[in-house]
């Protein structure tokens, strides 16, 4: 079964510092990968996605993620964070099986809380 | 509509009562998903609708849970004989097509007392 592991439940970081939120997945078939963000008291918002092509994906708010097939990882990065980036971040995987349709059903990680301090 | 709409936003119910949660997806989105987010937990898949196909119910935790989608648009998630462990935020999402990325609603916070 597919699974997603977010290695850090909480990541504290000072404002303007770089940050990396780690995500590893388990799957023996090709995958589509997503990062979602949930700001306090708000719904989930799509940050970025990898479907195919370039392994470096750029998203909203200056975030980017790199798909690494050999390491089965999809880590999220930002070179300089702001207070407003404080939120919970979820990594998710959707599995595509050769020869059959993909439902788009996502398996989510447990989430990483990014706490940006002044 | 402009986004995915869920109602009610909050629901407090007594143990043993039935509840209905409603989701209005974005117009034209053929795929609709229900997830559950419990305190300190990730998102747990519940059920998926795609067009006129049979729904994927593989995530429903028990036979007390059911969902329907009428006319390929509005969906209702029903929980019968609610239990305290059903307390969670129930999230609905829709997508133009699989793997296009979800648009989530703001969720219904269900509290069973």
PDB file of C-alpha atoms in Angstrom:
ATOM      1  CA  UNK A   1       0.000   0.000   0.000  1.00  0.00           C
ATOM      2  CA  UNK A   2       1.104   3.502  -0.701  1.00  0.00           C
ATOM      3  CA  UNK A   3       2.089   5.705   2.192  1.00  0.00           C
ATOM      4  CA  UNK A   4       3.481   9.146   2.840  1.00  0.00           C
ATOM      5  CA  UNK A   5       5.841  10.039   5.664  1.00  0.00           C
ATOM      6  CA  UNK A   6       6.484  13.589   6.752  1.00  0.00           C
ATOM      7  CA  UNK A   7       9.567  13.254   8.882  1.00  0.00           C
ATOM      8  CA  UNK A   8       9.058  16.325  11.059  1.00  0.00           C
ATOM      9  CA  UNK A   9       5.854  17.070  12.919  1.00  0.00           C
ATOM     10  CA  UNK A  10       7.016  20.592  13.795  1.00  0.00           C
ATOM     11  CA  UNK A  11       9.654  22.832  12.249  1.00  0.00           C
ATOM     12  CA  UNK A  12      10.503  26.068  14.097  1.00  0.00           C
ATOM     13  CA  UNK A  13      12.477  28.609  12.082  1.00  0.00           C
ATOM     14  CA  UNK A  14      13.334  32.291  12.309  1.00  0.00           C
ATOM     15  CA  UNK A  15      11.963  34.782   9.822  1.00  0.00           C
ATOM     16  CA  UNK A  16      14.051  35.179   6.639  1.00  0.00           C
ATOM     17  CA  UNK A  17      15.804  31.847   7.229  1.00  0.00           C
ATOM     18  CA  UNK A  18      15.585  29.015   4.677  1.00  0.00           C
ATOM     19  CA  UNK A  19      13.393  26.023   5.389  1.00  0.00           C
ATOM     20  CA  UNK A  20      12.989  22.470   4.126  1.00  0.00           C
ATOM     21  CA  UNK A  21       9.988  20.292   4.958  1.00  0.00           C
ATOM     22  CA  UNK A  22      10.690  16.659   4.266  1.00  0.00           C
ATOM     23  CA  UNK A  23       8.387  14.171   2.593  1.00  0.00           C
ATOM     24  CA  UNK A  24       9.025  10.567   1.611  1.00  0.00           C
ATOM     25  CA  UNK A  25       6.582   8.227  -0.072  1.00  0.00           C
ATOM     26  CA  UNK A  26       6.420   4.518  -0.710  1.00  0.00           C
ATOM     27  CA  UNK A  27       5.225   3.272  -4.062  1.00  0.00           C
ATOM     28  CA  UNK A  28       6.486   0.880  -6.682  1.00  0.00           C
ATOM     29  CA  UNK A  29       4.642   2.593  -9.510  1.00  0.00           C
ATOM     30  CA  UNK A  30       4.643   6.062 -10.938  1.00  0.00           C
ATOM     31  CA  UNK A  31       3.205   8.739  -8.702  1.00  0.00           C
ATOM     32  CA  UNK A  32       1.828  12.215  -8.749  1.00  0.00           C
ATOM     33  CA  UNK A  33       2.908  14.351  -5.790  1.00  0.00           C
ATOM     34  CA  UNK A  34       1.338  17.345  -4.101  1.00  0.00           C
ATOM     35  CA  UNK A  35       1.925  19.795  -1.283  1.00  0.00           C
ATOM     36  CA  UNK A  36      -1.014  21.495   0.394  1.00  0.00           C
ATOM     37  CA  UNK A  37      -0.956  24.278   3.001  1.00  0.00           C
ATOM     38  CA  UNK A  38      -3.496  24.908   5.743  1.00  0.00           C
ATOM     39  CA  UNK A  39      -3.303  28.344   7.355  1.00  0.00           C
ATOM     40  CA  UNK A  40      -4.789  28.710  10.852  1.00  0.00           C
ATOM     41  CA  UNK A  41      -8.555  28.369  10.814  1.00  0.00           C
ATOM     42  CA  UNK A  42      -8.659  27.990   7.053  1.00  0.00           C
ATOM     43  CA  UNK A  43      -9.152  25.192   4.533  1.00  0.00           C
ATOM     44  CA  UNK A  44      -6.422  23.418   2.596  1.00  0.00           C
ATOM     45  CA  UNK A  45      -4.905  25.144  -0.403  1.00  0.00           C
ATOM     46  CA  UNK A  46      -2.846  23.588  -3.188  1.00  0.00           C
ATOM     47  CA  UNK A  47       0.750  24.813  -2.976  1.00  0.00           C
ATOM     48  CA  UNK A  48       2.302  22.898  -5.861  1.00  0.00           C
ATOM     49  CA  UNK A  49       2.195  19.577  -7.694  1.00  0.00           C
ATOM     50  CA  UNK A  50       4.428  17.242  -9.662  1.00  0.00           C
ATOM     51  CA  UNK A  51       2.793  15.276 -12.462  1.00  0.00           C
ATOM     52  CA  UNK A  52       5.656  14.782 -14.938  1.00  0.00           C
ATOM     53  CA  UNK A  53       8.509  16.621 -16.616  1.00  0.00           C
ATOM     54  CA  UNK A  54      10.980  18.762 -14.694  1.00  0.00           C
ATOM     55  CA  UNK A  55      11.695  17.398 -11.256  1.00  0.00           C
ATOM     56  CA  UNK A  56      11.891  20.900  -9.769  1.00  0.00           C
ATOM     57  CA  UNK A  57       8.431  22.303  -9.277  1.00  0.00           C
ATOM     58  CA  UNK A  58       7.675  25.882  -8.354  1.00  0.00           C
ATOM     59  CA  UNK A  59       4.541  26.809  -6.467  1.00  0.00           C
ATOM     60  CA  UNK A  60       2.836  29.763  -4.893  1.00  0.00           C
ATOM     61  CA  UNK A  61       4.324  32.060  -2.259  1.00  0.00           C
ATOM     62  CA  UNK A  62       7.922  31.320  -3.285  1.00  0.00           C
ATOM     63  CA  UNK A  63       7.848  27.620  -2.397  1.00  0.00           C
ATOM     64  CA  UNK A  64       9.402  24.909  -4.541  1.00  0.00           C
ATOM     65  CA  UNK A  65       9.800  21.150  -4.312  1.00  0.00           C
ATOM     66  CA  UNK A  66      12.065  18.618  -5.942  1.00  0.00           C
ATOM     67  CA  UNK A  67      10.954  15.145  -6.980  1.00  0.00           C
ATOM     68  CA  UNK A  68      13.692  12.584  -6.365  1.00  0.00           C
ATOM     69  CA  UNK A  69      12.634   9.202  -7.705  1.00  0.00           C
ATOM     70  CA  UNK A  70      15.674   7.280  -6.456  1.00  0.00           C
ATOM     71  CA  UNK A  71      15.144   8.536  -2.912  1.00  0.00           C
ATOM     72  CA  UNK A  72      11.327   8.516  -3.188  1.00  0.00           C
ATOM     73  CA  UNK A  73      11.249  12.031  -1.790  1.00  0.00           C
ATOM     74  CA  UNK A  74       9.451  15.274  -2.528  1.00  0.00           C
ATOM     75  CA  UNK A  75      10.880  17.823  -0.101  1.00  0.00           C
ATOM     76  CA  UNK A  76       9.438  21.330   0.073  1.00  0.00           C
ATOM     77  CA  UNK A  77      11.775  24.324   0.289  1.00  0.00           C
ATOM     78  CA  UNK A  78      11.711  28.082   0.602  1.00  0.00           C
ATOM     79  CA  UNK A  79      14.882  30.198   0.662  1.00  0.00           C
ATOM     80  CA  UNK A  80      13.500  32.862   3.006  1.00  0.00           C
ATOM     81  CA  UNK A  81      10.367  32.434   5.093  1.00  0.00           C
ATOM     82  CA  UNK A  82       7.960  35.061   6.385  1.00  0.00           C
ATOM     83  CA  UNK A  83       5.800  35.158   9.481  1.00  0.00           C
ATOM     84  CA  UNK A  84       2.812  34.653   7.187  1.00  0.00           C
ATOM     85  CA  UNK A  85       4.150  31.229   6.171  1.00  0.00           C
ATOM     86  CA  UNK A  86       3.225  29.888   9.599  1.00  0.00           C
ATOM     87  CA  UNK A  87       0.837  27.052   8.789  1.00  0.00           C
ATOM     88  CA  UNK A  88       0.487  23.295   8.537  1.00  0.00           C
ATOM     89  CA  UNK A  89       1.870  21.687   5.405  1.00  0.00           C
ATOM     90  CA  UNK A  90       0.682  18.377   3.987  1.00  0.00           C
ATOM     91  CA  UNK A  91       2.428  16.188   1.465  1.00  0.00           C
ATOM     92  CA  UNK A  92       0.227  13.866  -0.601  1.00  0.00           C
ATOM     93  CA  UNK A  93       0.647  11.177  -3.231  1.00  0.00           C
ATOM     94  CA  UNK A  94      -1.713   9.919  -5.903  1.00  0.00           C
ATOM     95  CA  UNK A  95      -0.783   6.668  -7.527  1.00  0.00           C
ATOM     96  CA  UNK A  96      -1.029   6.012 -11.225  1.00  0.00           C
ATOM     97  CA  UNK A  97      -1.160   2.401 -12.330  1.00  0.00           C
ATOM     98  CA  UNK A  98      -0.149   1.473 -15.846  1.00  0.00           C
ATOM     99  CA  UNK A  99      -3.085   0.364 -17.876  1.00  0.00           C
ATOM    100  CA  UNK A 100      -5.773   1.523 -15.490  1.00  0.00           C
ATOM    101  CA  UNK A 101      -7.395   4.791 -14.710  1.00  0.00           C
ATOM    102  CA  UNK A 102      -6.259   6.887 -11.808  1.00  0.00           C
ATOM    103  CA  UNK A 103      -8.906   8.046  -9.406  1.00  0.00           C
ATOM    104  CA  UNK A 104      -6.927  10.980  -8.131  1.00  0.00           C
ATOM    105  CA  UNK A 105      -7.443   9.708  -4.606  1.00  0.00           C
ATOM    106  CA  UNK A 106      -4.717  11.223  -2.461  1.00  0.00           C
ATOM    107  CA  UNK A 107      -2.871   9.654   0.436  1.00  0.00           C
ATOM    108  CA  UNK A 108      -1.797  12.393   2.834  1.00  0.00           C
ATOM    109  CA  UNK A 109       1.055  12.575   5.271  1.00  0.00           C
ATOM    110  CA  UNK A 110       0.487  13.500   8.899  1.00  0.00           C
ATOM    111  CA  UNK A 111       1.408  17.122   8.310  1.00  0.00           C
ATOM    112  CA  UNK A 112       4.259  19.390   9.373  1.00  0.00           C
ATOM    113  CA  UNK A 113       3.616  22.531  11.368  1.00  0.00           C
ATOM    114  CA  UNK A 114       5.907  25.345  10.252  1.00  0.00           C
ATOM    115  CA  UNK A 115       6.368  27.923  13.011  1.00  0.00           C
ATOM    116  CA  UNK A 116       8.074  31.093  11.826  1.00  0.00           C
ATOM    117  CA  UNK A 117       9.449  33.216  14.637  1.00  0.00           C
ATOM    118  CA  UNK A 118      10.324  36.917  14.415  1.00  0.00           C
TER     119      UNK A 118
ATOM    120  CA  UNK B   1     -19.892  28.670  -7.506  1.00  0.00           C
ATOM    121  CA  UNK B   2     -16.537  30.247  -6.858  1.00  0.00           C
ATOM    122  CA  UNK B   3     -15.389  27.590  -4.435  1.00  0.00           C
ATOM    123  CA  UNK B   4     -16.379  24.406  -2.657  1.00  0.00           C
ATOM    124  CA  UNK B   5     -19.091  25.140  -0.128  1.00  0.00           C
ATOM    125  CA  UNK B   6     -19.751  23.010   2.931  1.00  0.00           C
ATOM    126  CA  UNK B   7     -22.553  23.252   5.431  1.00  0.00           C
ATOM    127  CA  UNK B   8     -22.948  23.494   8.300  1.00  0.00           C
ATOM    128  CA  UNK B   9     -19.573  24.906   9.293  1.00  0.00           C
ATOM    129  CA  UNK B  10     -20.042  23.606  12.814  1.00  0.00           C
ATOM    130  CA  UNK B  11     -22.278  20.876  14.166  1.00  0.00           C
ATOM    131  CA  UNK B  12     -22.686  19.702  17.734  1.00  0.00           C
ATOM    132  CA  UNK B  13     -24.756  16.579  18.143  1.00  0.00           C
ATOM    133  CA  UNK B  14     -25.602  14.127  20.876  1.00  0.00           C
ATOM    134  CA  UNK B  15     -24.198  10.637  20.804  1.00  0.00           C
ATOM    135  CA  UNK B  16     -26.545   8.309  18.963  1.00  0.00           C
ATOM    136  CA  UNK B  17     -28.079  10.961  16.711  1.00  0.00           C
ATOM    137  CA  UNK B  18     -27.780  10.993  12.932  1.00  0.00           C
ATOM    138  CA  UNK B  19     -26.115  13.895  11.114  1.00  0.00           C
ATOM    139  CA  UNK B  20     -25.966  15.038   7.503  1.00  0.00           C
ATOM    140  CA  UNK B  21     -23.106  17.061   6.091  1.00  0.00           C
ATOM    141  CA  UNK B  22     -23.466  18.821   2.775  1.00  0.00           C
ATOM    142  CA  UNK B  23     -20.962  19.673   0.053  1.00  0.00           C
ATOM    143  CA  UNK B  24     -21.491  21.886  -2.997  1.00  0.00           C
ATOM    144  CA  UNK B  25     -18.548  21.372  -5.374  1.00  0.00           C
ATOM    145  CA  UNK B  26     -17.289  23.812  -7.950  1.00  0.00           C
ATOM    146  CA  UNK B  27     -19.544  23.804 -10.984  1.00  0.00           C
ATOM    147  CA  UNK B  28     -18.192  21.507 -13.675  1.00  0.00           C
ATOM    148  CA  UNK B  29     -15.926  19.527 -11.364  1.00  0.00           C
ATOM    149  CA  UNK B  30     -16.634  15.873 -12.017  1.00  0.00           C
ATOM    150  CA  UNK B  31     -14.612  14.437  -9.146  1.00  0.00           C
ATOM    151  CA  UNK B  32     -15.693  14.852  -5.511  1.00  0.00           C
ATOM    152  CA  UNK B  33     -13.891  13.568  -2.434  1.00  0.00           C
ATOM    153  CA  UNK B  34     -14.657  13.386   1.285  1.00  0.00           C
ATOM    154  CA  UNK B  35     -11.871  13.331   3.866  1.00  0.00           C
ATOM    155  CA  UNK B  36     -11.808  13.398   7.655  1.00  0.00           C
ATOM    156  CA  UNK B  37      -9.261  15.342   9.698  1.00  0.00           C
ATOM    157  CA  UNK B  38      -9.051  14.431  13.350  1.00  0.00           C
ATOM    158  CA  UNK B  39      -7.149  16.442  15.966  1.00  0.00           C
ATOM    159  CA  UNK B  40      -3.430  15.891  15.492  1.00  0.00           C
ATOM    160  CA  UNK B  41      -4.023  13.514  12.600  1.00  0.00           C
ATOM    161  CA  UNK B  42      -3.548  13.771   8.885  1.00  0.00           C
ATOM    162  CA  UNK B  43      -6.322  13.548   6.368  1.00  0.00           C
ATOM    163  CA  UNK B  44      -8.160  10.251   6.157  1.00  0.00           C
ATOM    164  CA  UNK B  45      -9.817   9.388   2.844  1.00  0.00           C
ATOM    165  CA  UNK B  46     -13.485   8.450   3.139  1.00  0.00           C
ATOM    166  CA  UNK B  47     -15.181   8.279  -0.268  1.00  0.00           C
ATOM    167  CA  UNK B  48     -14.753   9.403  -3.882  1.00  0.00           C
ATOM    168  CA  UNK B  49     -17.266  10.150  -6.648  1.00  0.00           C
ATOM    169  CA  UNK B  50     -16.347  10.479 -10.329  1.00  0.00           C
ATOM    170  CA  UNK B  51     -19.087  11.306 -12.808  1.00  0.00           C
ATOM    171  CA  UNK B  52     -21.591   8.480 -13.150  1.00  0.00           C
ATOM    172  CA  UNK B  53     -19.180   5.770 -12.007  1.00  0.00           C
ATOM    173  CA  UNK B  54     -19.769   3.739  -8.875  1.00  0.00           C
ATOM    174  CA  UNK B  55     -18.242   5.579  -5.895  1.00  0.00           C
ATOM    175  CA  UNK B  56     -15.064   4.371  -4.227  1.00  0.00           C
ATOM    176  CA  UNK B  57     -16.239   3.739  -0.660  1.00  0.00           C
ATOM    177  CA  UNK B  58     -13.086   2.005   0.499  1.00  0.00           C
ATOM    178  CA  UNK B  59     -12.306   4.608   3.157  1.00  0.00           C
ATOM    179  CA  UNK B  60     -15.612   4.625   5.020  1.00  0.00           C
ATOM    180  CA  UNK B  61     -14.767   3.504   8.588  1.00  0.00           C
ATOM    181  CA  UNK B  62     -18.017   1.672   9.298  1.00  0.00           C
ATOM    182  CA  UNK B  63     -21.475   0.967   7.898  1.00  0.00           C
ATOM    183  CA  UNK B  64     -22.749   3.940   9.926  1.00  0.00           C
ATOM    184  CA  UNK B  65     -21.198   6.153   7.274  1.00  0.00           C
ATOM    185  CA  UNK B  66     -22.749   6.649   3.846  1.00  0.00           C
ATOM    186  CA  UNK B  67     -22.661   9.269   1.133  1.00  0.00           C
ATOM    187  CA  UNK B  68     -24.484  10.127  -2.024  1.00  0.00           C
ATOM    188  CA  UNK B  69     -24.060  12.580  -4.840  1.00  0.00           C
ATOM    189  CA  UNK B  70     -27.178  13.748  -6.589  1.00  0.00           C
ATOM    190  CA  UNK B  71     -27.173  14.871 -10.203  1.00  0.00           C
ATOM    191  CA  UNK B  72     -23.412  14.778 -10.336  1.00  0.00           C
ATOM    192  CA  UNK B  73     -23.200  17.853  -8.135  1.00  0.00           C
ATOM    193  CA  UNK B  74     -24.187  18.194  -4.480  1.00  0.00           C
ATOM    194  CA  UNK B  75     -23.030  15.489  -2.092  1.00  0.00           C
ATOM    195  CA  UNK B  76     -24.305  14.532   1.352  1.00  0.00           C
ATOM    196  CA  UNK B  77     -22.289  12.555   3.899  1.00  0.00           C
ATOM    197  CA  UNK B  78     -24.517  10.872   6.487  1.00  0.00           C
ATOM    198  CA  UNK B  79     -23.320   9.490   9.796  1.00  0.00           C
ATOM    199  CA  UNK B  80     -25.856   7.375  11.647  1.00  0.00           C
ATOM    200  CA  UNK B  81     -25.850   6.758  15.396  1.00  0.00           C
ATOM    201  CA  UNK B  82     -22.906   9.100  15.930  1.00  0.00           C
ATOM    202  CA  UNK B  83     -20.160   8.149  18.367  1.00  0.00           C
ATOM    203  CA  UNK B  84     -17.662  10.366  20.144  1.00  0.00           C
ATOM    204  CA  UNK B  85     -14.852   9.045  17.954  1.00  0.00           C
ATOM    205  CA  UNK B  86     -16.679  10.535  14.958  1.00  0.00           C
ATOM    206  CA  UNK B  87     -15.747  14.016  16.208  1.00  0.00           C
ATOM    207  CA  UNK B  88     -13.519  15.550  13.547  1.00  0.00           C
ATOM    208  CA  UNK B  89     -13.423  18.070  10.729  1.00  0.00           C
ATOM    209  CA  UNK B  90     -15.028  16.623   7.611  1.00  0.00           C
ATOM    210  CA  UNK B  91     -13.541  18.046   4.436  1.00  0.00           C
ATOM    211  CA  UNK B  92     -14.972  17.939   0.959  1.00  0.00           C
ATOM    212  CA  UNK B  93     -12.905  18.569  -2.169  1.00  0.00           C
ATOM    213  CA  UNK B  94     -13.629  18.662  -5.865  1.00  0.00           C
ATOM    214  CA  UNK B  95     -11.439  18.414  -8.925  1.00  0.00           C
ATOM    215  CA  UNK B  96     -11.885  19.130 -12.612  1.00  0.00           C
ATOM    216  CA  UNK B  97     -10.284  15.783 -13.324  1.00  0.00           C
ATOM    217  CA  UNK B  98      -8.196  13.250 -11.403  1.00  0.00           C
ATOM    218  CA  UNK B  99      -4.721  14.522 -10.524  1.00  0.00           C
ATOM    219  CA  UNK B 100      -5.536  18.074 -11.495  1.00  0.00           C
ATOM    220  CA  UNK B 101      -5.356  19.047  -7.834  1.00  0.00           C
ATOM    221  CA  UNK B 102      -8.172  19.386  -5.347  1.00  0.00           C
ATOM    222  CA  UNK B 103     -10.035  22.487  -4.255  1.00  0.00           C
ATOM    223  CA  UNK B 104     -11.058  21.966  -0.647  1.00  0.00           C
ATOM    224  CA  UNK B 105     -14.012  23.396   1.187  1.00  0.00           C
ATOM    225  CA  UNK B 106     -13.593  24.946   4.626  1.00  0.00           C
ATOM    226  CA  UNK B 107     -14.946  21.832   6.277  1.00  0.00           C
ATOM    227  CA  UNK B 108     -17.617  20.921   8.804  1.00  0.00           C
ATOM    228  CA  UNK B 109     -16.419  20.623  12.387  1.00  0.00           C
ATOM    229  CA  UNK B 110     -18.455  17.838  13.973  1.00  0.00           C
ATOM    230  CA  UNK B 111     -18.517  17.472  17.745  1.00  0.00           C
ATOM    231  CA  UNK B 112     -20.323  14.515  19.281  1.00  0.00           C
ATOM    232  CA  UNK B 113     -21.145  15.005  22.965  1.00  0.00           C
TER     233      UNK B 113
END
